[in-house]
PDB file of C-alpha atoms and ligand atoms in Angstrom:
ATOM      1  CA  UNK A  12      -4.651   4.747  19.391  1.00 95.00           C
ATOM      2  CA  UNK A  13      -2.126   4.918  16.312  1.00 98.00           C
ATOM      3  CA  UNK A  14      -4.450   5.294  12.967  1.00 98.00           C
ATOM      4  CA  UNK A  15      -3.251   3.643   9.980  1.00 98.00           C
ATOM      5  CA  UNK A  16      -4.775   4.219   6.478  1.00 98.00           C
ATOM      6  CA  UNK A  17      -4.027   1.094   3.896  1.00 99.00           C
ATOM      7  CA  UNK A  18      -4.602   2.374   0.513  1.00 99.00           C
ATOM      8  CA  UNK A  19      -4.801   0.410  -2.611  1.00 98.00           C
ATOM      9  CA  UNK A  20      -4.476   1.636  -5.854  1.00 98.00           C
ATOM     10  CA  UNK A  21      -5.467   0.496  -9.812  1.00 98.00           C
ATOM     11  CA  UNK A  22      -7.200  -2.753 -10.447  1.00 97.00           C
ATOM     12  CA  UNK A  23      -6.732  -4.156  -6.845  1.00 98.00           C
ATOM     13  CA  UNK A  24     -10.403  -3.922  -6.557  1.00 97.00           C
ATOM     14  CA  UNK A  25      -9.871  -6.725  -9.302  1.00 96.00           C
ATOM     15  CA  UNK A  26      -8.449  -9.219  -6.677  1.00 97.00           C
ATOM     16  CA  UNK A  27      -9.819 -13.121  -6.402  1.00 94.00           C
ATOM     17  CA  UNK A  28     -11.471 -12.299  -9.656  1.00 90.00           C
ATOM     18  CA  UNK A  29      -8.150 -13.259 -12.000  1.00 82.00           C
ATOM     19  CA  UNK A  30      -4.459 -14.285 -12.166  1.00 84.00           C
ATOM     20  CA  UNK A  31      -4.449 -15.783  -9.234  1.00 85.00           C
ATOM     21  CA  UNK A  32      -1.340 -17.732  -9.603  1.00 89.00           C
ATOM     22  CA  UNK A  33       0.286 -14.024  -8.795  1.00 92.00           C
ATOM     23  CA  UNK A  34      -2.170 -12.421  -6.585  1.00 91.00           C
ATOM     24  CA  UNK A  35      -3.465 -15.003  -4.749  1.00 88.00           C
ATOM     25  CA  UNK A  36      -7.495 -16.246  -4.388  1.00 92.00           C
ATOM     26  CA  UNK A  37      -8.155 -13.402  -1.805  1.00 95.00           C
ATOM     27  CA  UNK A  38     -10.475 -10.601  -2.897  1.00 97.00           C
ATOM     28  CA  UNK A  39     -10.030  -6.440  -1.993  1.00 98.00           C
ATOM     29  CA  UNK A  40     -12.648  -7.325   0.782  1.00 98.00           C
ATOM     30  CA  UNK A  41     -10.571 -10.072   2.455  1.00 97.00           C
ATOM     31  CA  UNK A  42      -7.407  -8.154   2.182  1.00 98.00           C
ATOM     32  CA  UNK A  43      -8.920  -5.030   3.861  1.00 98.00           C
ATOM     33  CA  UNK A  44     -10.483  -7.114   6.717  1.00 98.00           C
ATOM     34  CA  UNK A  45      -7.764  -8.773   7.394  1.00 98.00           C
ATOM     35  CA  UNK A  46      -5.544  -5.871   7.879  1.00 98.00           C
ATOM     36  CA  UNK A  47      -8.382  -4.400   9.887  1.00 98.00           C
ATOM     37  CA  UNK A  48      -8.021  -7.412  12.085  1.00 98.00           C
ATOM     38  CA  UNK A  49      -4.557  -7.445  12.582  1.00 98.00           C
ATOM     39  CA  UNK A  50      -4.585  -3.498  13.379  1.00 98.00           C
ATOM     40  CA  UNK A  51      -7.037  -3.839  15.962  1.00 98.00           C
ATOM     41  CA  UNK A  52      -4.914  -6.997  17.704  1.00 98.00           C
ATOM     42  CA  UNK A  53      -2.473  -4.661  18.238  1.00 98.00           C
ATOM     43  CA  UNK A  54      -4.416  -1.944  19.652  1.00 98.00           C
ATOM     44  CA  UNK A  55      -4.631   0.335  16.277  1.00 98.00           C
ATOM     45  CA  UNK A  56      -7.124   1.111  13.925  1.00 98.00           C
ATOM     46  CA  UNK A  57      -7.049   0.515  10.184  1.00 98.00           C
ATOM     47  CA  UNK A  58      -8.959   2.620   7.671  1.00 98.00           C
ATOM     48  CA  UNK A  59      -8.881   1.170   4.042  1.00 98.00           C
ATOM     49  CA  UNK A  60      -9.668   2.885   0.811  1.00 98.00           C
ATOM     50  CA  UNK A  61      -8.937   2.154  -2.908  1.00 98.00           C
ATOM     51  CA  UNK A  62      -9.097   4.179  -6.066  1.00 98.00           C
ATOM     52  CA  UNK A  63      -8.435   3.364  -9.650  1.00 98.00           C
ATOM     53  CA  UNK A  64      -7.527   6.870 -10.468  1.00 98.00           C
ATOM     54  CA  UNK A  65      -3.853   8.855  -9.387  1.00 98.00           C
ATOM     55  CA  UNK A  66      -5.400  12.101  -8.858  1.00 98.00           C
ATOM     56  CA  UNK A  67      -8.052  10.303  -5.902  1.00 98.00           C
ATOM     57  CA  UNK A  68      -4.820   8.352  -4.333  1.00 99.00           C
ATOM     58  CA  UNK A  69      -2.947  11.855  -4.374  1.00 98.00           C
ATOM     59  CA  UNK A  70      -5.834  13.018  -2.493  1.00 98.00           C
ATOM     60  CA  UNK A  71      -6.080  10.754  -0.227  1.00 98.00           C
ATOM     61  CA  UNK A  72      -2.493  10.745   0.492  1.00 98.00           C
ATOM     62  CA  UNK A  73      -3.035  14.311   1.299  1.00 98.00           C
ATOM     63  CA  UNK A  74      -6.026  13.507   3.459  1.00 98.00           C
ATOM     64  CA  UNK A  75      -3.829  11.155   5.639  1.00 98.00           C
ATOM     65  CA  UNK A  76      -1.891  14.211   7.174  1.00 97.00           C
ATOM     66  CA  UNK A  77      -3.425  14.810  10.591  1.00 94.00           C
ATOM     67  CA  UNK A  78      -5.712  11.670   9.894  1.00 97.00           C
ATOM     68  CA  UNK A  79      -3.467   9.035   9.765  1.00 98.00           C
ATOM     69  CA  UNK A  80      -0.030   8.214  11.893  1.00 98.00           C
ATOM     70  CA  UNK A  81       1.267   6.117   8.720  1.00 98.00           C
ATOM     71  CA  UNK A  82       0.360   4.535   5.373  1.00 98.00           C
ATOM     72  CA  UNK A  83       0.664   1.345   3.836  1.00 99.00           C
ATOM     73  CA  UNK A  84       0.228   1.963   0.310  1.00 99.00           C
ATOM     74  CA  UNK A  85      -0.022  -0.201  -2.679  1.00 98.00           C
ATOM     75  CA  UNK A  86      -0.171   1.833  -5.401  1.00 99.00           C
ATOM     76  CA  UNK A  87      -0.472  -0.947  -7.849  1.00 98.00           C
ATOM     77  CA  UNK A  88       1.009  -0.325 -11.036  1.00 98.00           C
ATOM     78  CA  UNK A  89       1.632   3.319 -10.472  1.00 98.00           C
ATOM     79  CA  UNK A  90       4.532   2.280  -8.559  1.00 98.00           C
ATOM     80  CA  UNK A  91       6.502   1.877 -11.661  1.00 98.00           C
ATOM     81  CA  UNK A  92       4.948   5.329 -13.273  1.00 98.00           C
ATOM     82  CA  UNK A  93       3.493   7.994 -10.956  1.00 98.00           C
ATOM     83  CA  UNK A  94       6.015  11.204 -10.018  1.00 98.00           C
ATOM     84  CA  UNK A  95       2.510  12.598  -9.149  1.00 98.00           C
ATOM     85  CA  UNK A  96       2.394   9.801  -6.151  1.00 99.00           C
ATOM     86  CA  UNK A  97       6.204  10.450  -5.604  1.00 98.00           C
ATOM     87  CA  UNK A  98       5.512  14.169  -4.982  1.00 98.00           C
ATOM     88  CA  UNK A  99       2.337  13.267  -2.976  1.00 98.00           C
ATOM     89  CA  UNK A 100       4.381  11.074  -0.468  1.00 98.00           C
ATOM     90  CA  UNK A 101       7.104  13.496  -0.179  1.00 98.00           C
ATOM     91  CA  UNK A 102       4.893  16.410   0.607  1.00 98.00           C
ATOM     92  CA  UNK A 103       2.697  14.756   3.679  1.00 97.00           C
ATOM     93  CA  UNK A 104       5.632  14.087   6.486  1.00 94.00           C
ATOM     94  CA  UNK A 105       3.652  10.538   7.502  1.00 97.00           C
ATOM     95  CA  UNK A 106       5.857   7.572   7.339  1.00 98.00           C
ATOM     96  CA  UNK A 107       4.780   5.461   4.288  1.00 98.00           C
ATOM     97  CA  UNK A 108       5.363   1.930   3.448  1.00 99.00           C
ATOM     98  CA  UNK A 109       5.149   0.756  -0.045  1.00 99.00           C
ATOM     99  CA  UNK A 110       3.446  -2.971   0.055  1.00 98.00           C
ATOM    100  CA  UNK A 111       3.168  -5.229  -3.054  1.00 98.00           C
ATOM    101  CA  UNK A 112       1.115  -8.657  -3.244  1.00 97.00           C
ATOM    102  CA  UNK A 113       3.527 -10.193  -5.682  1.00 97.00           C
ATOM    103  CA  UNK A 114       7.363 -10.106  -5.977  1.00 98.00           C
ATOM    104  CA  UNK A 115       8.005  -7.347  -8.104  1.00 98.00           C
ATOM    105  CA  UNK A 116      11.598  -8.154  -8.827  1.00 98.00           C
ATOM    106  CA  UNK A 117      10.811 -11.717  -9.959  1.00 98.00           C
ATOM    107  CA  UNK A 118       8.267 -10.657 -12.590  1.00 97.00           C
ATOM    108  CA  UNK A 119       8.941  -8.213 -16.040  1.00 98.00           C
ATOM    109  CA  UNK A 120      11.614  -5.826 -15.998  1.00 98.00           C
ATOM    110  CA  UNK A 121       9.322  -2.941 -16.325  1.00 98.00           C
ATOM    111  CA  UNK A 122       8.188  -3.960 -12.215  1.00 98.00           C
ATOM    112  CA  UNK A 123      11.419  -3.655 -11.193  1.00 98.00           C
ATOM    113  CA  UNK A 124      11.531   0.440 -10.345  1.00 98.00           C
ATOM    114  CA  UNK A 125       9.551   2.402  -8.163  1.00 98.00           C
ATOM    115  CA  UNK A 126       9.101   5.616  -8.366  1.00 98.00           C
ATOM    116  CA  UNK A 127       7.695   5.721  -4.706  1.00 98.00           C
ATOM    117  CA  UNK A 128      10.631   3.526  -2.919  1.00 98.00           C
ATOM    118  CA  UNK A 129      12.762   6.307  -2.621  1.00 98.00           C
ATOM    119  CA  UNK A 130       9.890   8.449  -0.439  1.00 98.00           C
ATOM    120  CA  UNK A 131       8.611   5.634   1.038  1.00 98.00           C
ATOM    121  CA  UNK A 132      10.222   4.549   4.673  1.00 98.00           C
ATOM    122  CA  UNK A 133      10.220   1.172   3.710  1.00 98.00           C
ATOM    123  CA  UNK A 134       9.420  -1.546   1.080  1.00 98.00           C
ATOM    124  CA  UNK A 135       7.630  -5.448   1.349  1.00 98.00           C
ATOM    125  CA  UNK A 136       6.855  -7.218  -1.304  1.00 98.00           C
ATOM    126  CA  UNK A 137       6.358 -10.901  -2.371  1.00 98.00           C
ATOM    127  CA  UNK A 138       4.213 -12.209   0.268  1.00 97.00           C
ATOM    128  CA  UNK A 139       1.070 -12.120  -0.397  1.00 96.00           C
ATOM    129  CA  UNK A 140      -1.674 -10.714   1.825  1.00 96.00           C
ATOM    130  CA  UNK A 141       1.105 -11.235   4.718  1.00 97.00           C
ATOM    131  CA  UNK A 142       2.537  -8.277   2.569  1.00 98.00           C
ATOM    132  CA  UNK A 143      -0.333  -5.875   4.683  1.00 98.00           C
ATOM    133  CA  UNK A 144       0.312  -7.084   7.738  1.00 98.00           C
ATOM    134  CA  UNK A 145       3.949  -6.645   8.100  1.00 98.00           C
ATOM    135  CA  UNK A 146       3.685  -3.308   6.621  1.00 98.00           C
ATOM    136  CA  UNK A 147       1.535  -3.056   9.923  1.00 98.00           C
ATOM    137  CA  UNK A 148       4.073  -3.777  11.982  1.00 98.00           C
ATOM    138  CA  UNK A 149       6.377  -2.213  10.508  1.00 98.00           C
ATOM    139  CA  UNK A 150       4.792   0.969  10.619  1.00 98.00           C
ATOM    140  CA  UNK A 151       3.522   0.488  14.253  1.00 98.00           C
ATOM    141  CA  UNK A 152       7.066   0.015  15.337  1.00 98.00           C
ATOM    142  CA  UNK A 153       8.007   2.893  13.892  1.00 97.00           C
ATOM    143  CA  UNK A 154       5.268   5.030  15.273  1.00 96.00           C
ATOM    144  CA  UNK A 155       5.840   3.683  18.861  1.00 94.00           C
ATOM    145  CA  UNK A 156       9.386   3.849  18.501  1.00 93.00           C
ATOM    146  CA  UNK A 157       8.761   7.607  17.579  1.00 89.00           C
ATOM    147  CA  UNK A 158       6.997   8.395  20.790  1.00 81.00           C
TER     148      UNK A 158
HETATM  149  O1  LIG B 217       2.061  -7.147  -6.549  1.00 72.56           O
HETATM  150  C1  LIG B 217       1.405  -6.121  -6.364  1.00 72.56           C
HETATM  151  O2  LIG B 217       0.775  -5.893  -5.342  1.00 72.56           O
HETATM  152  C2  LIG B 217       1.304  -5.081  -7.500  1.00 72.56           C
HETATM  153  O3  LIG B 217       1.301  -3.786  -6.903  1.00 72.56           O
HETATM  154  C3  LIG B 217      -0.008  -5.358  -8.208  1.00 72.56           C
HETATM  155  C4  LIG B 217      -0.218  -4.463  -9.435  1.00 72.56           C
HETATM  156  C5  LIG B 217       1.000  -4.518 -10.346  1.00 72.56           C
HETATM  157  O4  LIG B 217       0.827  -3.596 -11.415  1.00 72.56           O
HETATM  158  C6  LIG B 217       2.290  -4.183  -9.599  1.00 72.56           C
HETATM  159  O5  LIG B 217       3.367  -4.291 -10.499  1.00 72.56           O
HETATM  160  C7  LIG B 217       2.485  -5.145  -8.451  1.00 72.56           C
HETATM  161  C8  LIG B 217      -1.427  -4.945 -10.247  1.00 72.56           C
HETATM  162  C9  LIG B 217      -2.677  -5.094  -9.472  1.00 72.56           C
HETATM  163  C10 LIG B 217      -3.687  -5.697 -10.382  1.00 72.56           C
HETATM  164  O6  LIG B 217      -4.326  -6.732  -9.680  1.00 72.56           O
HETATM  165  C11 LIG B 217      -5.105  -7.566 -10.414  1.00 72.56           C
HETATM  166  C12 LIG B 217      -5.693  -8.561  -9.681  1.00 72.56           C
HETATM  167  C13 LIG B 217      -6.491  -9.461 -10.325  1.00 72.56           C
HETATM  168  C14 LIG B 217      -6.693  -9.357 -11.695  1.00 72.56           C
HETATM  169  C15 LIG B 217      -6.083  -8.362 -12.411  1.00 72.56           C
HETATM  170  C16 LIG B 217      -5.284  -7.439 -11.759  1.00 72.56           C
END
């Protein structure tokens, strides 16, 4: 059974609580059972963690090698900062998708890079919690297309 961990980085624990004309009503908890949900409907399993801090997502990242067959990571606003999360992805040969709630590109011009995308295998963004869930898919089609 393919493993996938969804990891969610700074102030996503935050979620339901405020702004939610960009995040949505949902909270961290819904989010994460919901993806655990959908994992399970298509035969995988879905681990989820969150940190506020780089240095715990780097080590998680790490942790995912020979844990995990693929991550779908939001690493909140790190995206637009982190070389440390860059290196991290780079360095663990899973694939990794880089999910966002919002639509990064529609919102301030200092959302608009990543310093993940280019070591990620993919990007979604803009829809949501639906964001999770097709970074499921996506990375279960990759994994059984990999087989
Ligand atoms: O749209 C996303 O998923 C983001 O990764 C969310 C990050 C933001 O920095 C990225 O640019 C886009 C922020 C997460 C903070 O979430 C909060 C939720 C409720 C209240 C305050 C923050």
């Amino acid at each position: 059974m393919a493993s996938l961990l969804i990891l969610n980085g700074p102030n996503l624990n935050l979620l339901g609580q405020r702004e939610p004309g960009i995040y949505g009503s949902a909270t961290l908890a819904d989010v994460e059972a919901v993806a655990m949900e959908h994992a399970k409907s298509r035969g995988a399993e879905a681990v989820c963690f969150q940190a506020n801090s780089e240095g715990t997502l780097v080590d998680a990242l790490h942790a995912a090698r020979g844990t995990h067959d693929g991550v779908a990571f939001n690493a909140g606003a790190y995206t637009h900062t982190s070389i440390a999360l860059h290196d991290a992805i780079a360095g663990i040969d899973l694939p990794v998708v880089e999910v966002h709630i919002s639509n990064v590109h529609a919102r301030e011009a200092f959302r608009h890079h990543s310093q993940i995308a280019r070591v990620c295998t993919g990007v979604i963004c803009g829809f949501g919690m639906a964001s999770y869930t097709l970074a499921i898919d996506a990375l279960l089609g990759l994994i059984e297309a990999k087989k």
